[in-house]
Tab-separated table of C-alpha atoms in Angstrom:
chain	number	residue	atom	x	y	z
A	1160	MET	CA	119.981	88.493	-69.979
A	1161	SER	CA	121.726	89.633	-73.166
A	1162	HIS	CA	124.181	92.501	-73.136
A	1163	LEU	CA	122.776	94.366	-76.105
A	1164	PRO	CA	124.075	97.946	-76.398
A	1165	ASP	CA	121.661	100.850	-76.146
A	1166	PRO	CA	119.485	100.711	-79.306
A	1167	ALA	CA	119.991	104.457	-79.714
A	1168	ILE	CA	123.727	103.829	-80.002
A	1169	LEU	CA	123.180	101.009	-82.498
A	1170	MET	CA	120.916	103.169	-84.657
A	1171	ALA	CA	123.627	105.817	-84.771
A	1172	ILE	CA	126.131	103.327	-86.208
A	1173	LYS	CA	126.620	104.151	-89.880
A	1174	ASP	CA	127.494	100.544	-90.723
A	1175	LEU	CA	124.038	98.975	-90.956
A	1176	SER	CA	125.504	95.496	-91.307
A	1177	LEU	CA	127.340	95.809	-87.993
A	1178	ALA	CA	124.339	97.331	-86.230
A	1179	ALA	CA	121.994	94.620	-87.535
A	1180	LYS	CA	124.313	91.729	-86.671
A	1181	THR	CA	124.894	93.121	-83.173
A	1182	THR	CA	121.159	93.485	-82.587
A	1183	ILE	CA	120.300	90.036	-83.932
A	1184	SER	CA	123.033	88.311	-81.929
A	1185	GLY	CA	121.862	90.207	-78.854
A	1186	PHE	CA	118.291	89.046	-78.771
A	1187	MET	CA	119.097	85.629	-80.258
A	1188	ALA	CA	121.048	85.048	-77.029
A	1189	GLY	CA	117.701	84.640	-75.291
A	1190	ILE	CA	116.407	82.241	-77.916
A	1191	ASN	CA	115.520	79.386	-75.542
A	1192	LYS	CA	113.189	81.680	-73.652
A	1193	SER	CA	111.466	83.191	-76.640
A	1194	ASN	CA	110.334	80.046	-78.479
A	1195	VAL	CA	109.541	82.098	-81.569
A	1196	LYS	CA	109.199	79.883	-84.620
A	1197	GLY	CA	107.397	79.910	-87.962
A	1198	ALA	CA	107.718	80.042	-91.725
A	1199	GLY	CA	110.156	82.679	-92.825
A	1200	LEU	CA	111.996	84.874	-90.319
A	1201	GLU	CA	111.881	82.015	-87.903
A	1202	PHE	CA	113.617	81.493	-84.617
A	1203	SER	CA	114.597	77.958	-83.753
A	1204	GLN	CA	115.299	76.719	-80.276
A	1205	TYR	CA	117.660	74.142	-78.835
A	1206	ARG	CA	116.899	71.199	-76.570
A	1207	SER	CA	118.948	68.342	-75.219
A	1208	TYR	CA	119.355	65.294	-77.438
A	1209	GLN	CA	117.027	62.389	-76.655
A	1210	PRO	CA	117.482	58.802	-77.870
A	1211	GLY	CA	115.624	58.357	-81.151
A	1212	ASP	CA	116.089	61.976	-82.312
A	1213	ASP	CA	117.086	62.463	-85.937
A	1214	LEU	CA	120.874	62.864	-85.915
A	1215	ARG	CA	120.689	65.228	-88.867
A	1216	TRP	CA	119.477	67.965	-86.503
A	1217	LEU	CA	122.387	67.703	-84.084
A	1218	ASP	CA	124.115	71.065	-83.786
A	1219	TRP	CA	127.852	70.367	-83.769
A	1220	ARG	CA	128.791	73.961	-83.002
A	1221	MET	CA	126.779	73.779	-79.788
A	1222	TYR	CA	128.501	70.481	-79.013
A	1223	ALA	CA	131.924	72.072	-79.562
A	1224	ARG	CA	131.077	74.861	-77.133
A	1225	SER	CA	129.355	72.850	-74.421
A	1226	ASP	CA	130.489	69.225	-74.914
A	1227	ARG	CA	126.806	68.256	-74.859
A	1228	TYR	CA	124.492	67.161	-77.655
A	1229	TYR	CA	121.716	69.563	-78.666
A	1230	ILE	CA	118.955	69.310	-81.271
A	1231	ARG	CA	118.076	72.426	-83.225
A	1232	GLU	CA	114.293	72.480	-83.322
A	1233	SER	CA	112.250	74.087	-86.052
A	1234	GLU	CA	108.541	73.722	-86.669
A	1235	ILE	CA	108.820	74.286	-90.392
A	1236	GLU	CA	111.918	73.899	-92.506
A	1237	THR	CA	111.694	76.654	-95.046
A	1238	SER	CA	113.582	78.643	-97.617
A	1239	ILE	CA	111.615	81.478	-99.115
A	1240	ALA	CA	112.111	84.832	-100.793
A	1241	VAL	CA	111.788	87.672	-98.294
A	1242	ARG	CA	111.138	90.999	-100.009
A	1243	LEU	CA	111.610	94.066	-97.831
A	1244	VAL	CA	109.616	96.986	-99.234
A	1245	ILE	CA	110.583	100.433	-97.939
A	1246	ASP	CA	108.362	103.498	-98.221
A	1247	ALA	CA	110.828	106.280	-99.166
A	1248	SER	CA	108.328	109.101	-99.654
A	1249	ALA	CA	109.014	112.482	-98.046
A	1250	SER	CA	106.808	111.776	-95.023
A	1251	MET	CA	109.468	109.299	-93.883
A	1252	LYS	CA	111.622	112.326	-92.997
A	1253	HIS	CA	109.362	112.872	-89.991
A	1254	ARG	CA	111.432	113.104	-86.817
A	1255	ASP	CA	110.526	111.934	-83.336
A	1256	GLY	CA	113.291	112.462	-80.813
A	1257	GLN	CA	116.724	111.454	-82.106
A	1258	PHE	CA	115.625	109.639	-85.251
A	1259	THR	CA	113.580	110.012	-88.401
A	1260	LYS	CA	111.193	107.376	-89.706
A	1261	ILE	CA	113.566	106.419	-92.498
A	1262	GLU	CA	116.438	105.871	-90.047
A	1263	TYR	CA	114.212	103.615	-87.968
A	1264	ALA	CA	113.004	101.837	-91.128
A	1265	ARG	CA	116.586	101.239	-92.315
A	1266	TYR	CA	117.530	99.658	-89.013
A	1267	VAL	CA	114.412	97.444	-88.884
A	1268	ALA	CA	114.977	96.307	-92.484
A	1269	ALA	CA	118.669	95.621	-91.854
A	1270	CYS	CA	117.851	93.448	-88.830
A	1271	LEU	CA	115.106	91.501	-90.616
A	1272	GLY	CA	117.312	91.033	-93.676
A	1273	CYS	CA	120.141	89.759	-91.488
A	1274	LEU	CA	117.814	87.346	-89.683
A	1275	ALA	CA	116.300	86.032	-92.936
A	1276	HIS	CA	119.746	85.580	-94.524
A	1277	ASN	CA	121.032	83.718	-91.462
A	1278	GLN	CA	118.275	81.127	-91.805
A	1279	GLY	CA	118.869	80.620	-95.516
A	1280	ASP	CA	116.152	82.776	-97.057
A	1281	ALA	CA	116.746	84.890	-100.159
A	1282	VAL	CA	116.529	88.597	-99.303
A	1283	GLY	CA	115.390	91.366	-101.652
A	1284	LEU	CA	114.976	95.111	-101.229
A	1285	TYR	CA	112.496	97.442	-102.936
A	1286	VAL	CA	112.584	101.186	-102.285
A	1287	LEU	CA	109.418	102.975	-103.428
A	1288	GLN	CA	109.111	106.691	-104.036
A	1289	GLN	CA	107.276	108.854	-106.563
A	1290	GLN	CA	108.431	107.979	-110.092
A	1291	GLN	CA	110.799	105.122	-109.317
A	1292	VAL	CA	111.269	101.778	-107.655
A	1293	GLN	CA	114.804	100.777	-106.759
A	1294	ALA	CA	114.848	96.985	-106.854
A	1295	LEU	CA	117.358	94.483	-105.549
A	1296	GLN	CA	116.013	91.054	-106.465
A	1297	PRO	CA	116.104	88.343	-103.765
A	1298	ARG	CA	119.319	86.322	-103.522
A	1299	LYS	CA	121.141	84.390	-100.797
A	1300	ASP	CA	124.873	84.949	-101.273
A	1301	PRO	CA	126.991	87.106	-98.886
A	1302	GLN	CA	127.993	89.522	-101.660
A	1303	HIS	CA	124.316	90.200	-102.234
A	1304	MET	CA	123.861	91.087	-98.563
A	1305	ALA	CA	126.665	93.637	-98.834
A	1306	ARG	CA	124.707	95.278	-101.675
A	1307	PHE	CA	121.534	95.033	-99.575
A	1308	TYR	CA	123.047	96.988	-96.679
A	1309	TYR	CA	124.610	99.509	-99.067
A	1310	GLN	CA	121.283	100.187	-100.807
A	1311	LEU	CA	119.589	100.629	-97.432
A	1312	GLU	CA	122.165	103.220	-96.425
A	1313	GLN	CA	121.582	105.197	-99.649
A	1314	ILE	CA	117.830	105.703	-99.196
A	1315	ALA	CA	116.911	109.393	-99.316
A	1316	PRO	CA	113.181	110.104	-98.832
A	1317	ALA	CA	111.586	112.443	-101.336
A	1318	GLY	CA	108.290	113.132	-103.072
A	1319	SER	CA	105.235	110.949	-102.704
A	1320	PHE	CA	104.717	107.180	-102.712
A	1321	ALA	CA	105.277	105.366	-106.018
A	1322	ALA	CA	102.363	105.226	-108.443
A	1323	ALA	CA	100.856	101.839	-109.293
A	1324	THR	CA	102.496	101.789	-112.706
A	1325	GLN	CA	105.928	101.911	-111.071
A	1326	TYR	CA	105.815	98.792	-108.911
A	1327	LYS	CA	104.890	96.072	-111.387
A	1328	GLN	CA	108.261	94.356	-110.912
A	1329	LEU	CA	107.427	93.934	-107.251
A	1330	LEU	CA	104.407	91.818	-108.121
A	1331	THR	CA	106.178	89.102	-110.077
A	1332	GLY	CA	108.581	86.654	-108.478
A	1333	GLU	CA	110.528	83.595	-109.439
A	1334	THR	CA	109.448	81.544	-106.444
A	1335	THR	CA	106.021	80.367	-105.389
A	1336	ARG	CA	106.551	81.181	-101.714
A	1337	GLU	CA	107.233	84.807	-100.927
A	1338	LEU	CA	107.029	87.000	-97.884
A	1339	LEU	CA	106.593	90.755	-98.411
A	1340	ILE	CA	107.435	92.975	-95.450
A	1341	VAL	CA	106.259	96.526	-96.119
A	1342	ILE	CA	107.804	99.164	-93.833
A	1343	THR	CA	105.777	102.360	-94.130
A	1344	ASP	CA	103.998	105.135	-92.269
A	1345	LEU	CA	100.939	104.436	-94.478
A	1346	TYR	CA	100.802	108.104	-95.453
A	1347	ASP	CA	99.562	108.686	-98.993
A	1348	ARG	CA	97.254	111.079	-100.795
A	1349	ASP	CA	95.342	108.913	-103.270
A	1350	GLY	CA	95.383	105.432	-101.747
A	1351	GLU	CA	98.592	104.294	-103.499
A	1352	ILE	CA	99.804	102.204	-100.563
A	1353	ALA	CA	96.406	100.606	-100.023
A	1354	GLN	CA	96.263	99.709	-103.737
A	1355	LEU	CA	99.721	98.120	-103.631
A	1356	LEU	CA	98.793	96.021	-100.610
A	1357	LYS	CA	95.466	94.995	-102.152
A	1358	THR	CA	97.161	93.939	-105.399
A	1359	CYS	CA	99.890	91.958	-103.632
A	1360	SER	CA	97.311	90.271	-101.419
A	1361	ALA	CA	95.311	89.227	-104.480
A	1362	LEU	CA	98.443	87.462	-105.770
A	1363	ARG	CA	98.449	85.389	-102.567
A	1364	HIS	CA	101.774	86.663	-101.327
A	1365	GLU	CA	102.163	86.573	-97.563
A	1366	ILE	CA	102.290	90.215	-96.501
A	1367	ILE	CA	103.313	91.919	-93.281
A	1368	VAL	CA	102.856	95.653	-92.783
A	1369	LEU	CA	105.114	97.325	-90.211
A	1370	HIS	CA	103.439	100.657	-89.537
A	1371	LEU	CA	105.946	103.240	-88.280
A	1372	MET	CA	104.605	106.168	-86.274
A	1373	GLY	CA	106.291	108.698	-84.033
A	1374	ARG	CA	105.162	109.054	-80.440
A	1375	ASN	CA	104.569	112.742	-81.187
A	1376	GLU	CA	102.162	111.715	-83.968
A	1377	LEU	CA	100.346	109.193	-81.800
A	1378	GLU	CA	99.913	111.572	-78.861
A	1379	MET	CA	99.958	114.945	-80.616
A	1380	ASP	CA	102.965	115.932	-78.551
A	1381	TYR	CA	104.278	119.009	-80.347
A	1382	SER	CA	105.008	121.208	-77.373
A	1383	GLY	CA	106.133	124.689	-78.425
A	1384	TYR	CA	104.714	124.409	-81.955
A	1385	THR	CA	101.569	126.094	-83.233
A	1386	ALA	CA	101.678	124.703	-86.795
A	1387	LEU	CA	102.990	121.678	-88.685
A	1388	GLU	CA	104.080	121.294	-92.303
A	1389	ASP	CA	103.001	118.347	-94.442
A	1390	LEU	CA	106.335	116.941	-95.648
A	1391	GLU	CA	104.878	115.798	-98.970
A	1392	THR	CA	102.591	118.669	-99.927
A	1393	GLY	CA	104.060	121.615	-98.039
A	1394	GLU	CA	100.625	122.380	-96.555
A	1395	ILE	CA	100.724	124.204	-93.195
A	1396	VAL	CA	98.269	122.999	-90.536
A	1397	GLY	CA	97.641	124.893	-87.308
A	1398	ILE	CA	97.590	122.881	-84.055
A	1399	SER	CA	96.588	123.505	-80.465
A	1400	ASN	CA	97.188	121.434	-77.342
A	1401	ARG	CA	93.510	121.920	-76.548
A	1402	ASP	CA	92.794	119.549	-79.441
A	1403	ALA	CA	95.031	116.785	-78.022
A	1404	ALA	CA	92.338	114.667	-76.332
A	1405	GLY	CA	90.085	114.658	-79.392
A	1406	TYR	CA	93.076	114.030	-81.645
A	1407	ARG	CA	94.177	110.967	-79.666
A	1408	GLU	CA	90.661	109.547	-79.798
A	1409	ARG	CA	90.513	110.017	-83.571
A	1410	MET	CA	93.996	108.494	-83.876
A	1411	GLN	CA	92.884	105.347	-82.060
A	1412	GLN	CA	89.853	105.096	-84.348
A	1413	TYR	CA	92.111	105.487	-87.383
A	1414	LEU	CA	94.539	102.797	-86.195
A	1415	ALA	CA	91.674	100.404	-85.441
A	1416	ALA	CA	90.255	100.985	-88.944
A	1417	VAL	CA	93.667	100.442	-90.570
A	1418	ARG	CA	94.213	97.225	-88.657
A	1419	THR	CA	90.750	95.920	-89.599
A	1420	GLN	CA	91.283	96.811	-93.259
A	1421	GLN	CA	94.578	94.911	-93.395
A	1422	LEU	CA	93.266	91.865	-91.568
A	1423	ASP	CA	90.230	91.734	-93.869
A	1424	GLN	CA	92.677	91.358	-96.774
A	1425	GLY	CA	94.662	88.643	-95.001
A	1426	ILE	CA	97.549	91.018	-94.271
A	1427	ALA	CA	99.379	90.888	-90.936
A	1428	TYR	CA	99.590	94.360	-89.392
A	1429	TYR	CA	101.953	95.603	-86.659
A	1430	LEU	CA	102.164	99.111	-85.262
A	1431	MET	CA	105.759	100.113	-84.444
A	1432	PRO	CA	105.964	103.300	-82.352
A	1433	MET	CA	109.377	104.871	-82.928
A	1434	ASN	CA	110.006	105.513	-79.234
A	1435	GLU	CA	110.181	101.734	-78.793
A	1436	PRO	CA	113.712	100.254	-79.012
A	1437	VAL	CA	114.100	98.324	-82.265
A	1438	ASP	CA	115.252	95.113	-80.571
A	1439	LYS	CA	112.110	95.105	-78.389
A	1440	ALA	CA	109.890	95.976	-81.358
A	1441	LEU	CA	111.369	93.095	-83.368
A	1442	ARG	CA	111.031	90.625	-80.504
A	1443	ASP	CA	107.365	91.583	-80.015
A	1444	PHE	CA	106.771	91.386	-83.768
A	1445	LEU	CA	108.269	87.888	-83.992
A	1446	LYS	CA	106.315	86.686	-80.964
A	1447	GLN	CA	103.049	87.934	-82.470
A	1448	ARG	CA	103.975	86.320	-85.771
A	1449	ASN	CA	104.577	83.036	-83.998
A	1450	LYS	CA	101.051	83.115	-82.535
A	1451	ILE	CA	99.583	83.604	-86.011
A	1452	MET	CA	101.697	80.771	-87.500
A	1453	ARG	CA	100.487	78.239	-84.923
């Protein structure tokens, strides 16, 4: 068992670098049990040295700690560009419990960036909102990661999702192997997010969509409220608890349709309910990814 602090406490830490490193080190402590491996964002596992093993994979730090020889296993040796794409439209201000979507997204991105950097991948950050795309091109050096965490901390949701003309720089890369991780609530008015994903998929990038939703959204749990405001349009919508059962059924139909649409385009899709601790959400995400990579 790892001794990872309460995820709520970690998410409240203003230093994203510290929070991410603490989270990663926490669930990496159980690495031998997880067996999560794959191309990009991969976990490796350790096993005892056996005669005939390639000595290049001996882990000398493990030897120094345990006085025993261990081999660091990895199914695929890889170094790729990992581009983390953050939806910073106004709907990401939505709050469920202690945190907003953008706070959850920052923490998820920080952890994935930390994990990718630790395994030698170049990490980039792209923040998309309305008339701008803030871009931090993928690099590997530690100074770059300091800028990565700083840019994450500065994200302030506003307006709608970026128009197609704004994200051209996201579609061209210097490397042939790229992994795009899009962290979004998939809320848009004119299909902007769907168009971005379709375009990126056509360019044969590997794409993962992490779909953030509040438990209150999933279950229509707005006790005490009779109306909700659309954070992007200002539209007021009346609600009633009597509609909850029908709403949840329609929500499940919507999620099933979204998942099918993404899979039909070769895009990996993961729903991340915000009431789920980030470390658990990441572990489940990496385990599912491992099944796909096999």
